[in-house]
Amino acid sequence: MDRRILLSIYLPAVIVAFHQGLLLPVVPIYAKSFDVSFTLVSIAVAAWGIGTLAGSVPAGLAIQRFGRRPVVAAGAIAMTLSGIGAGLAGSFPELVAYRLIAGAGMAMWHISLHSFLTESVSPRLRGRVLSSFGGTMRIGMFAGPAAGGFTAGLFGLHFPFLLGAALTLVVLVSLAGFRQADDGKSSDQSRRPPAPTWSVVAQSWRELLPAGGAMIFGQAMRKGVQVVIPLYGAYVIGLDVEAIGIIMSLASAIDMAMFFPAGMIQDRFGRKFASVPSFAIMAAGLALIPLTGDFVGFLAAACLSGFGNGIGSGTMMTLGADLAPRGATGPFLGLWHLIGDIGSTGGPLLVGGMADIVDLNSSALVLALAGVACAATLLFLVPETRDRHRAPAKPSSLTASSPR
């Protein structure tokens, strides 16, 4: 793969994911420090997903209209400034507002790069390339939680936000490489007017309906587990923030180790051979959480969930790329991310609401049911998309080789 691609896409993915990982064990506890309920804590966690939800469709349309470069730059700037604001927040509403901005910035950044890889990669290598993109983000998520817990313990709960904002500045520097790797436009941008969102829906609704349902269930579980683990560890088992950070990093390490096998499975055997076992195993890990009562048992359940998530590295991005219609990649992927963001937002809200109404054990079990629903939908209702051969819109070094 072209070195410029590695430096302008994969390295920023590691940094942005590390920024997110820093905050995983911190955001729920930081929000609780404002003396609010578990429901409001879940709102603070979900605010990031709400921001991505609100920003996804506008980001896709902006890519089609203005090109990828300005959109990805705006996303990096938004993530940096919101991190500073959240770290200095003096009230709970301020924290929520800055997390909303961070989510919108993530939508702009992520959809821009997803659009570029979708249009530049040969379909026969798409699973490997997109799982590697997801895998590089998992590398950042591996180290982030432990670092977040450690620095929060040393310097205060506000510090990981400021550290993440400083690191995200590096993403802006890396955009010079992205300018060289990408012409800034989607393949059909110069030849066709931007596709209205309604026309994308009309063209793709038969496939979007079941696939989107699976996306919602899967993302609800993936994001919900990021709330269940720190809250269950802190308020049921009684672990400190450093121990929770270690558990989340070890689970992320297992998750991270699986991204290349996940891509190989998708490209060789089919997308379902990776996605269906992924969500089923994650559901099993979540179902085991209520049976744990100490560090070791909790760690085992978290690691099983991480293993399941790792097998599915890049599966939903690859499914979206396979389904994206020619001439409307940006708007379609904006819509695809919007669907996923509904799940990402609902997962944390579900955890907080169930914790206040019943308990955290019930939250974990409901998320496990969402995982079962996702696996079943993918298995029975979503067609296999591996053999949808869509020639790349233009030649690229990505069509010749897979990431090493």
Short mmCIF file of C-alpha atoms in Angstrom, two decimals:
data_model
loop_
_atom_site.label_atom_id
_atom_site.label_comp_id
_atom_site.label_asym_id
_atom_site.label_seq_id
_atom_site.Cartn_x
_atom_site.Cartn_y
_atom_site.Cartn_z
CA MET A 1 0.00 0.00 0.00
CA ASP A 2 1.14 3.55 -0.76
CA ARG A 3 2.95 4.99 2.26
CA ARG A 4 0.96 8.21 1.89
CA ILE A 5 -2.25 6.23 2.45
CA LEU A 6 -0.84 4.72 5.61
CA LEU A 7 0.22 8.10 7.01
CA SER A 8 -2.86 10.05 5.96
CA ILE A 9 -5.58 7.51 6.82
CA TYR A 10 -4.37 4.68 9.04
CA LEU A 11 -2.17 6.74 11.39
CA PRO A 12 -4.95 9.31 12.03
CA ALA A 13 -7.34 6.41 12.66
CA VAL A 14 -5.07 5.19 15.45
CA ILE A 15 -4.85 8.67 16.97
CA VAL A 16 -8.58 9.38 16.81
CA ALA A 17 -9.38 5.96 18.29
CA PHE A 18 -6.83 6.51 21.07
CA HIS A 19 -8.61 9.80 21.82
CA GLN A 20 -11.92 7.93 22.08
CA GLY A 21 -10.33 5.15 24.11
CA LEU A 22 -8.94 7.60 26.63
CA LEU A 23 -12.48 8.68 27.42
CA LEU A 24 -14.23 5.29 27.59
CA PRO A 25 -13.63 4.67 31.32
CA VAL A 26 -13.76 8.38 32.12
CA VAL A 27 -16.92 9.85 30.55
CA PRO A 28 -19.46 7.90 32.66
CA ILE A 29 -17.60 8.61 35.90
CA TYR A 30 -16.87 12.24 34.95
CA ALA A 31 -20.57 12.76 34.18
CA LYS A 32 -21.56 11.14 37.50
CA SER A 33 -19.21 13.58 39.30
CA PHE A 34 -21.76 16.32 38.49
CA ASP A 35 -24.13 14.47 40.88
CA VAL A 36 -26.64 13.36 38.26
CA SER A 37 -28.68 10.15 37.80
CA PHE A 38 -27.63 7.11 35.79
CA THR A 39 -30.09 8.18 33.11
CA LEU A 40 -28.32 11.53 32.74
CA VAL A 41 -24.96 9.73 32.76
CA SER A 42 -26.17 7.65 29.83
CA ILE A 43 -27.25 10.85 28.06
CA ALA A 44 -23.72 12.24 28.47
CA VAL A 45 -22.29 9.04 26.99
CA ALA A 46 -24.92 8.97 24.22
CA ALA A 47 -24.31 12.64 23.36
CA TRP A 48 -21.34 11.61 21.22
CA GLY A 49 -23.59 9.23 19.29
CA ILE A 50 -26.31 11.86 19.01
CA GLY A 51 -23.75 14.23 17.52
CA THR A 52 -22.66 11.65 14.95
CA LEU A 53 -26.31 10.88 14.23
CA ALA A 54 -27.08 14.53 13.57
CA GLY A 55 -23.92 15.02 11.52
CA SER A 56 -23.92 11.89 9.35
CA VAL A 57 -26.33 12.84 6.54
CA PRO A 58 -25.06 16.47 6.33
CA ALA A 59 -21.49 15.12 6.20
CA GLY A 60 -22.36 12.79 3.32
CA LEU A 61 -24.05 15.59 1.38
CA ALA A 62 -21.14 17.95 2.12
CA ILE A 63 -18.69 15.39 0.72
CA GLN A 64 -20.73 15.21 -2.48
CA ARG A 65 -20.90 19.00 -2.75
CA PHE A 66 -17.52 20.23 -1.48
CA GLY A 67 -15.26 17.17 -1.58
CA ARG A 68 -13.70 15.07 1.14
CA ARG A 69 -10.74 17.24 2.14
CA PRO A 70 -12.58 20.21 3.69
CA VAL A 71 -15.04 17.90 5.41
CA VAL A 72 -12.36 15.72 7.02
CA ALA A 73 -10.45 18.84 8.13
CA ALA A 74 -13.56 20.36 9.69
CA GLY A 75 -14.16 17.12 11.55
CA ALA A 76 -10.67 17.07 13.04
CA ILE A 77 -10.98 20.70 14.17
CA ALA A 78 -14.35 20.02 15.80
CA MET A 79 -12.97 17.02 17.72
CA THR A 80 -10.00 19.04 18.98
CA LEU A 81 -11.96 22.06 20.17
CA SER A 82 -14.72 19.98 21.76
CA GLY A 83 -12.15 17.97 23.70
CA ILE A 84 -10.73 21.15 25.20
CA GLY A 85 -14.21 22.40 26.04
CA ALA A 86 -15.28 19.14 27.69
CA GLY A 87 -12.13 19.02 29.80
CA LEU A 88 -12.84 22.54 31.07
CA ALA A 89 -16.61 22.07 31.44
CA GLY A 90 -18.05 23.62 34.59
CA SER A 91 -21.47 21.96 34.44
CA PHE A 92 -23.20 18.85 33.15
CA PRO A 93 -24.98 20.65 30.26
CA GLU A 94 -21.61 22.00 29.05
CA LEU A 95 -20.17 18.48 29.01
CA VAL A 96 -23.13 17.20 26.98
CA ALA A 97 -22.86 20.09 24.50
CA TYR A 98 -19.17 19.47 23.84
CA ARG A 99 -19.74 15.73 23.45
CA LEU A 100 -22.39 16.52 20.82
CA ILE A 101 -19.84 18.61 18.89
CA ALA A 102 -17.25 15.83 19.20
CA GLY A 103 -19.71 13.36 17.69
CA ALA A 104 -20.50 15.63 14.74
CA GLY A 105 -16.77 16.04 14.12
CA MET A 106 -16.31 12.28 14.17
CA ALA A 107 -19.09 11.88 11.60
CA MET A 108 -17.36 14.27 9.19
CA TRP A 109 -13.96 12.64 9.66
CA HIS A 110 -15.09 9.03 9.49
CA ILE A 111 -17.50 9.26 6.57
CA SER A 112 -14.92 11.15 4.49
CA LEU A 113 -12.37 8.36 4.90
CA HIS A 114 -14.99 5.62 4.48
CA SER A 115 -16.07 7.24 1.21
CA PHE A 116 -12.49 7.41 -0.04
CA LEU A 117 -11.74 3.76 0.75
CA THR A 118 -15.06 2.60 -0.72
CA GLU A 119 -14.37 4.24 -4.07
CA SER A 120 -10.64 3.46 -4.20
CA VAL A 121 -10.53 -0.20 -3.22
CA SER A 122 -11.23 -3.19 -5.45
CA PRO A 123 -14.28 -5.12 -4.13
CA ARG A 124 -12.19 -8.29 -3.86
CA LEU A 125 -9.95 -6.56 -1.29
CA ARG A 126 -12.63 -4.47 0.39
CA GLY A 127 -13.08 -6.70 3.43
CA ARG A 128 -9.37 -6.69 4.23
CA VAL A 129 -8.87 -2.98 3.65
CA LEU A 130 -11.91 -1.86 5.63
CA SER A 131 -11.31 -4.36 8.42
CA SER A 132 -7.75 -3.05 8.60
CA PHE A 133 -9.14 0.49 8.80
CA GLY A 134 -11.34 -0.68 11.65
CA GLY A 135 -8.38 -2.57 13.08
CA THR A 136 -6.14 0.48 13.18
CA MET A 137 -8.85 2.21 15.19
CA ARG A 138 -8.88 -0.79 17.50
CA ILE A 139 -5.14 -0.35 18.04
CA GLY A 140 -5.88 3.08 19.47
CA MET A 141 -8.75 1.69 21.53
CA PHE A 142 -6.39 -0.92 23.01
CA ALA A 143 -4.08 1.54 24.72
CA GLY A 144 -6.59 4.33 25.26
CA PRO A 145 -8.72 3.06 28.19
CA ALA A 146 -5.76 2.14 30.40
CA ALA A 147 -4.08 5.46 29.63
CA GLY A 148 -7.33 7.29 30.29
CA GLY A 149 -7.86 5.58 33.63
CA PHE A 150 -4.23 6.09 34.66
CA THR A 151 -4.06 9.79 33.75
CA ALA A 152 -7.49 10.44 35.28
CA GLY A 153 -6.29 8.86 38.51
CA LEU A 154 -3.13 10.97 38.52
CA PHE A 155 -4.31 14.34 37.23
CA GLY A 156 -8.11 14.33 37.53
CA LEU A 157 -11.06 13.29 35.40
CA HIS A 158 -10.74 16.35 33.15
CA PHE A 159 -7.19 15.55 32.00
CA PRO A 160 -7.91 12.77 29.43
CA PHE A 161 -10.14 15.19 27.50
CA LEU A 162 -7.34 17.73 27.20
CA LEU A 163 -4.78 15.05 26.32
CA GLY A 164 -7.02 13.66 23.59
CA ALA A 165 -7.59 17.12 22.14
CA ALA A 166 -3.83 17.72 21.96
CA LEU A 167 -3.25 14.41 20.19
CA THR A 168 -6.03 15.06 17.69
CA LEU A 169 -4.08 18.08 16.46
CA VAL A 170 -1.73 15.55 14.85
CA VAL A 171 -4.63 14.48 12.62
CA LEU A 172 -4.71 17.97 11.12
CA VAL A 173 -1.02 17.70 10.25
CA SER A 174 -1.59 14.34 8.57
CA LEU A 175 -4.14 15.89 6.20
CA ALA A 176 -1.27 17.01 3.98
CA GLY A 177 -0.81 13.36 3.05
CA PHE A 178 -4.52 12.94 2.46
CA ARG A 179 -4.45 15.84 -0.02
CA GLN A 180 -1.83 13.96 -2.03
CA ALA A 181 -3.66 10.62 -1.85
CA ASP A 182 -7.11 11.93 -2.73
CA ASP A 183 -8.36 14.46 -5.25
CA GLY A 184 -10.94 15.52 -2.66
CA LYS A 185 -13.98 14.52 -4.73
CA SER A 186 -16.10 11.43 -4.97
CA SER A 187 -15.82 9.63 -8.30
CA ASP A 188 -19.08 10.98 -9.72
CA GLN A 189 -19.00 14.40 -8.13
CA SER A 190 -17.73 16.21 -11.22
CA ARG A 191 -20.17 14.46 -13.56
CA ARG A 192 -23.43 14.32 -11.62
CA PRO A 193 -25.33 16.67 -9.31
CA PRO A 194 -25.50 15.67 -5.64
CA ALA A 195 -28.02 12.89 -5.09
CA PRO A 196 -30.90 13.91 -2.79
CA THR A 197 -31.20 11.76 0.32
CA TRP A 198 -34.74 10.75 -0.60
CA SER A 199 -33.59 9.37 -3.96
CA VAL A 200 -30.88 7.31 -2.26
CA VAL A 201 -33.52 5.86 0.08
CA ALA A 202 -35.89 5.15 -2.83
CA GLN A 203 -33.11 3.38 -4.73
CA SER A 204 -31.88 1.25 -1.83
CA TRP A 205 -34.74 0.77 0.65
CA ARG A 206 -35.21 -2.95 0.05
CA GLU A 207 -31.64 -3.63 1.10
CA LEU A 208 -31.44 -0.85 3.66
CA LEU A 209 -34.42 -2.11 5.66
CA PRO A 210 -33.00 -5.46 6.90
CA ALA A 211 -29.36 -4.39 6.77
CA GLY A 212 -30.19 -1.17 8.61
CA GLY A 213 -32.05 -3.13 11.27
CA ALA A 214 -28.99 -5.29 11.85
CA MET A 215 -26.85 -2.16 11.94
CA ILE A 216 -29.03 -0.61 14.65
CA PHE A 217 -29.01 -3.74 16.84
CA GLY A 218 -25.27 -4.25 16.41
CA GLN A 219 -24.25 -0.67 17.10
CA ALA A 220 -26.57 -0.50 20.12
CA MET A 221 -24.73 -3.46 21.61
CA ARG A 222 -21.27 -2.21 20.66
CA LYS A 223 -21.81 1.23 22.20
CA GLY A 224 -23.88 -0.02 25.11
CA VAL A 225 -21.09 -2.32 26.28
CA GLN A 226 -18.83 0.72 26.58
CA VAL A 227 -21.22 2.04 29.24
CA VAL A 228 -22.04 -1.26 30.96
CA ILE A 229 -18.43 -2.20 31.63
CA PRO A 230 -17.31 0.97 33.47
CA LEU A 231 -20.60 1.36 35.38
CA TYR A 232 -20.87 -2.32 36.33
CA GLY A 233 -17.21 -2.41 37.35
CA ALA A 234 -17.48 0.74 39.45
CA TYR A 235 -20.94 0.43 41.03
CA VAL A 236 -21.53 -3.34 41.24
CA ILE A 237 -18.09 -4.88 41.72
CA GLY A 238 -16.52 -1.76 43.29
CA LEU A 239 -13.44 -1.41 41.04
CA ASP A 240 -11.54 1.86 40.74
CA VAL A 241 -11.11 3.74 37.47
CA GLU A 242 -7.59 2.37 36.93
CA ALA A 243 -8.77 -1.25 37.17
CA ILE A 244 -11.67 -0.55 34.82
CA GLY A 245 -9.25 1.01 32.34
CA ILE A 246 -7.07 -2.11 32.47
CA ILE A 247 -10.05 -4.40 31.83
CA MET A 248 -11.20 -2.34 28.87
CA SER A 249 -7.70 -2.21 27.39
CA LEU A 250 -7.20 -5.98 27.70
CA ALA A 251 -10.56 -6.59 26.04
CA SER A 252 -9.54 -4.11 23.33
CA ALA A 253 -6.22 -5.97 22.87
CA ILE A 254 -8.08 -9.18 21.99
CA ASP A 255 -10.45 -7.18 19.80
CA MET A 256 -7.51 -5.56 18.01
CA ALA A 257 -5.70 -8.85 17.34
CA MET A 258 -8.58 -10.16 15.24
CA PHE A 259 -8.92 -7.44 12.59
CA PHE A 260 -6.75 -9.04 9.88
CA PRO A 261 -8.33 -12.52 10.21
CA ALA A 262 -11.72 -10.79 10.09
CA GLY A 263 -10.87 -9.19 6.75
CA MET A 264 -9.55 -12.44 5.31
CA ILE A 265 -12.71 -14.26 6.33
CA GLN A 266 -14.91 -11.60 4.72
CA ASP A 267 -13.06 -11.64 1.40
CA ARG A 268 -12.52 -15.40 1.18
CA PHE A 269 -15.70 -16.90 2.61
CA GLY A 270 -18.21 -14.04 2.70
CA ARG A 271 -19.26 -11.14 4.89
CA LYS A 272 -21.69 -13.25 6.95
CA PHE A 273 -18.98 -15.71 7.99
CA ALA A 274 -17.44 -12.89 10.04
CA SER A 275 -20.42 -10.78 11.06
CA VAL A 276 -22.84 -13.43 12.35
CA PRO A 277 -20.39 -15.16 14.76
CA SER A 278 -19.10 -11.74 15.83
CA PHE A 279 -22.39 -10.47 17.21
CA ALA A 280 -23.38 -13.86 18.65
CA ILE A 281 -20.14 -14.11 20.64
CA MET A 282 -20.44 -10.51 21.85
CA ALA A 283 -23.95 -11.31 23.07
CA ALA A 284 -22.62 -14.31 24.99
CA GLY A 285 -19.98 -12.15 26.70
CA LEU A 286 -22.59 -9.60 27.74
CA ALA A 287 -24.92 -12.31 29.05
CA LEU A 288 -22.11 -13.53 31.32
CA ILE A 289 -21.50 -10.12 32.94
CA PRO A 290 -24.34 -10.43 35.50
CA LEU A 291 -22.79 -13.74 36.65
CA THR A 292 -19.49 -12.08 37.59
CA GLY A 293 -18.62 -10.62 40.97
CA ASP A 294 -14.89 -10.03 40.99
CA PHE A 295 -12.09 -8.66 38.80
CA VAL A 296 -11.14 -11.97 37.18
CA GLY A 297 -14.64 -13.06 36.20
CA PHE A 298 -15.53 -9.59 34.95
CA LEU A 299 -12.31 -9.49 32.93
CA ALA A 300 -13.14 -12.87 31.32
CA ALA A 301 -16.62 -11.73 30.26
CA ALA A 302 -15.26 -8.44 28.89
CA CYS A 303 -12.54 -10.26 26.95
CA LEU A 304 -15.05 -12.68 25.40
CA SER A 305 -17.06 -9.69 24.24
CA GLY A 306 -13.88 -8.12 22.86
CA PHE A 307 -13.06 -11.31 20.94
CA GLY A 308 -16.49 -11.29 19.36
CA ASN A 309 -16.19 -7.64 18.39
CA GLY A 310 -12.78 -8.28 16.85
CA ILE A 311 -14.08 -11.02 14.56
CA GLY A 312 -16.50 -8.45 13.19
CA SER A 313 -13.89 -5.77 12.57
CA GLY A 314 -14.98 -3.69 9.60
CA THR A 315 -17.97 -5.90 8.78
CA MET A 316 -20.59 -3.16 8.92
CA MET A 317 -18.38 -0.70 7.02
CA THR A 318 -17.82 -3.37 4.37
CA LEU A 319 -21.55 -4.11 4.15
CA GLY A 320 -22.25 -0.40 3.67
CA ALA A 321 -19.56 -0.14 1.01
CA ASP A 322 -20.95 -3.19 -0.81
CA LEU A 323 -24.46 -1.72 -0.83
CA ALA A 324 -23.46 1.84 -1.79
CA PRO A 325 -24.86 2.76 -5.25
CA ARG A 326 -22.54 4.24 -7.84
CA GLY A 327 -22.86 7.98 -8.15
CA ALA A 328 -24.15 8.48 -4.60
CA THR A 329 -21.45 7.00 -2.38
CA GLY A 330 -21.19 10.01 -0.07
CA PRO A 331 -24.95 10.46 0.53
CA PHE A 332 -25.48 6.70 0.90
CA LEU A 333 -22.67 6.31 3.43
CA GLY A 334 -23.98 9.35 5.29
CA LEU A 335 -27.35 7.61 5.50
CA TRP A 336 -25.69 4.30 6.44
CA HIS A 337 -23.80 5.96 9.28
CA LEU A 338 -26.99 7.72 10.37
CA ILE A 339 -28.68 4.33 10.75
CA GLY A 340 -25.75 3.04 12.77
CA ASP A 341 -25.76 6.19 14.88
CA ILE A 342 -29.37 5.48 15.89
CA GLY A 343 -28.09 2.29 17.48
CA SER A 344 -24.99 3.98 18.88
CA THR A 345 -27.21 6.56 20.57
CA GLY A 346 -29.84 4.12 21.73
CA GLY A 347 -27.41 1.64 23.30
CA PRO A 348 -26.08 3.93 26.05
CA LEU A 349 -29.56 5.39 26.67
CA LEU A 350 -30.92 1.86 27.04
CA VAL A 351 -28.21 1.01 29.56
CA GLY A 352 -28.87 4.09 31.70
CA GLY A 353 -32.63 3.77 31.58
CA MET A 354 -32.59 0.07 32.50
CA ALA A 355 -30.08 0.73 35.30
CA ASP A 356 -32.35 3.35 36.87
CA ILE A 357 -35.57 1.35 36.40
CA VAL A 358 -34.23 -2.14 37.20
CA ASP A 359 -30.46 -2.59 37.57
CA LEU A 360 -27.22 -2.83 35.60
CA ASN A 361 -27.58 -6.61 35.28
CA SER A 362 -30.73 -6.10 33.23
CA SER A 363 -28.93 -3.57 31.05
CA ALA A 364 -26.31 -6.17 30.12
CA LEU A 365 -28.95 -8.79 29.32
CA VAL A 366 -30.96 -6.43 27.10
CA LEU A 367 -27.81 -5.60 25.15
CA ALA A 368 -27.14 -9.32 24.75
CA LEU A 369 -30.61 -9.72 23.24
CA ALA A 370 -29.80 -6.90 20.80
CA GLY A 371 -26.72 -8.87 19.74
CA VAL A 372 -28.79 -12.00 19.15
CA ALA A 373 -31.26 -9.97 17.07
CA CYS A 374 -28.40 -8.54 14.99
CA ALA A 375 -26.86 -11.96 14.30
CA ALA A 376 -30.24 -13.45 13.38
CA THR A 377 -31.11 -10.56 11.04
CA LEU A 378 -27.78 -10.82 9.24
CA LEU A 379 -28.09 -14.59 8.93
CA PHE A 380 -31.67 -14.84 7.68
CA LEU A 381 -32.66 -11.49 6.16
CA VAL A 382 -29.55 -9.80 4.74
CA PRO A 383 -28.15 -11.24 1.47
CA GLU A 384 -24.48 -12.07 1.12
CA THR A 385 -22.75 -9.13 -0.59
CA ARG A 386 -19.24 -10.45 -1.18
CA ASP A 387 -19.84 -11.21 -4.85
CA ARG A 388 -21.23 -7.79 -5.72
CA HIS A 389 -18.48 -6.81 -8.13
CA ARG A 390 -18.31 -3.07 -8.45
CA ALA A 391 -15.26 -1.87 -10.33
CA PRO A 392 -13.46 1.00 -8.60
CA ALA A 393 -14.26 4.35 -10.11
CA LYS A 394 -10.63 5.22 -10.76
CA PRO A 395 -7.24 3.52 -10.55
CA SER A 396 -5.55 3.53 -7.17
CA SER A 397 -2.64 1.90 -5.46
CA LEU A 398 -5.22 0.34 -3.13
CA THR A 399 -6.51 -1.89 -5.91
CA ALA A 400 -3.22 -3.63 -6.30
CA SER A 401 -2.43 -4.68 -2.78
CA SER A 402 -3.99 -5.24 0.56
CA PRO A 403 -2.64 -3.68 3.78
CA ARG A 404 0.17 -5.57 5.37
#
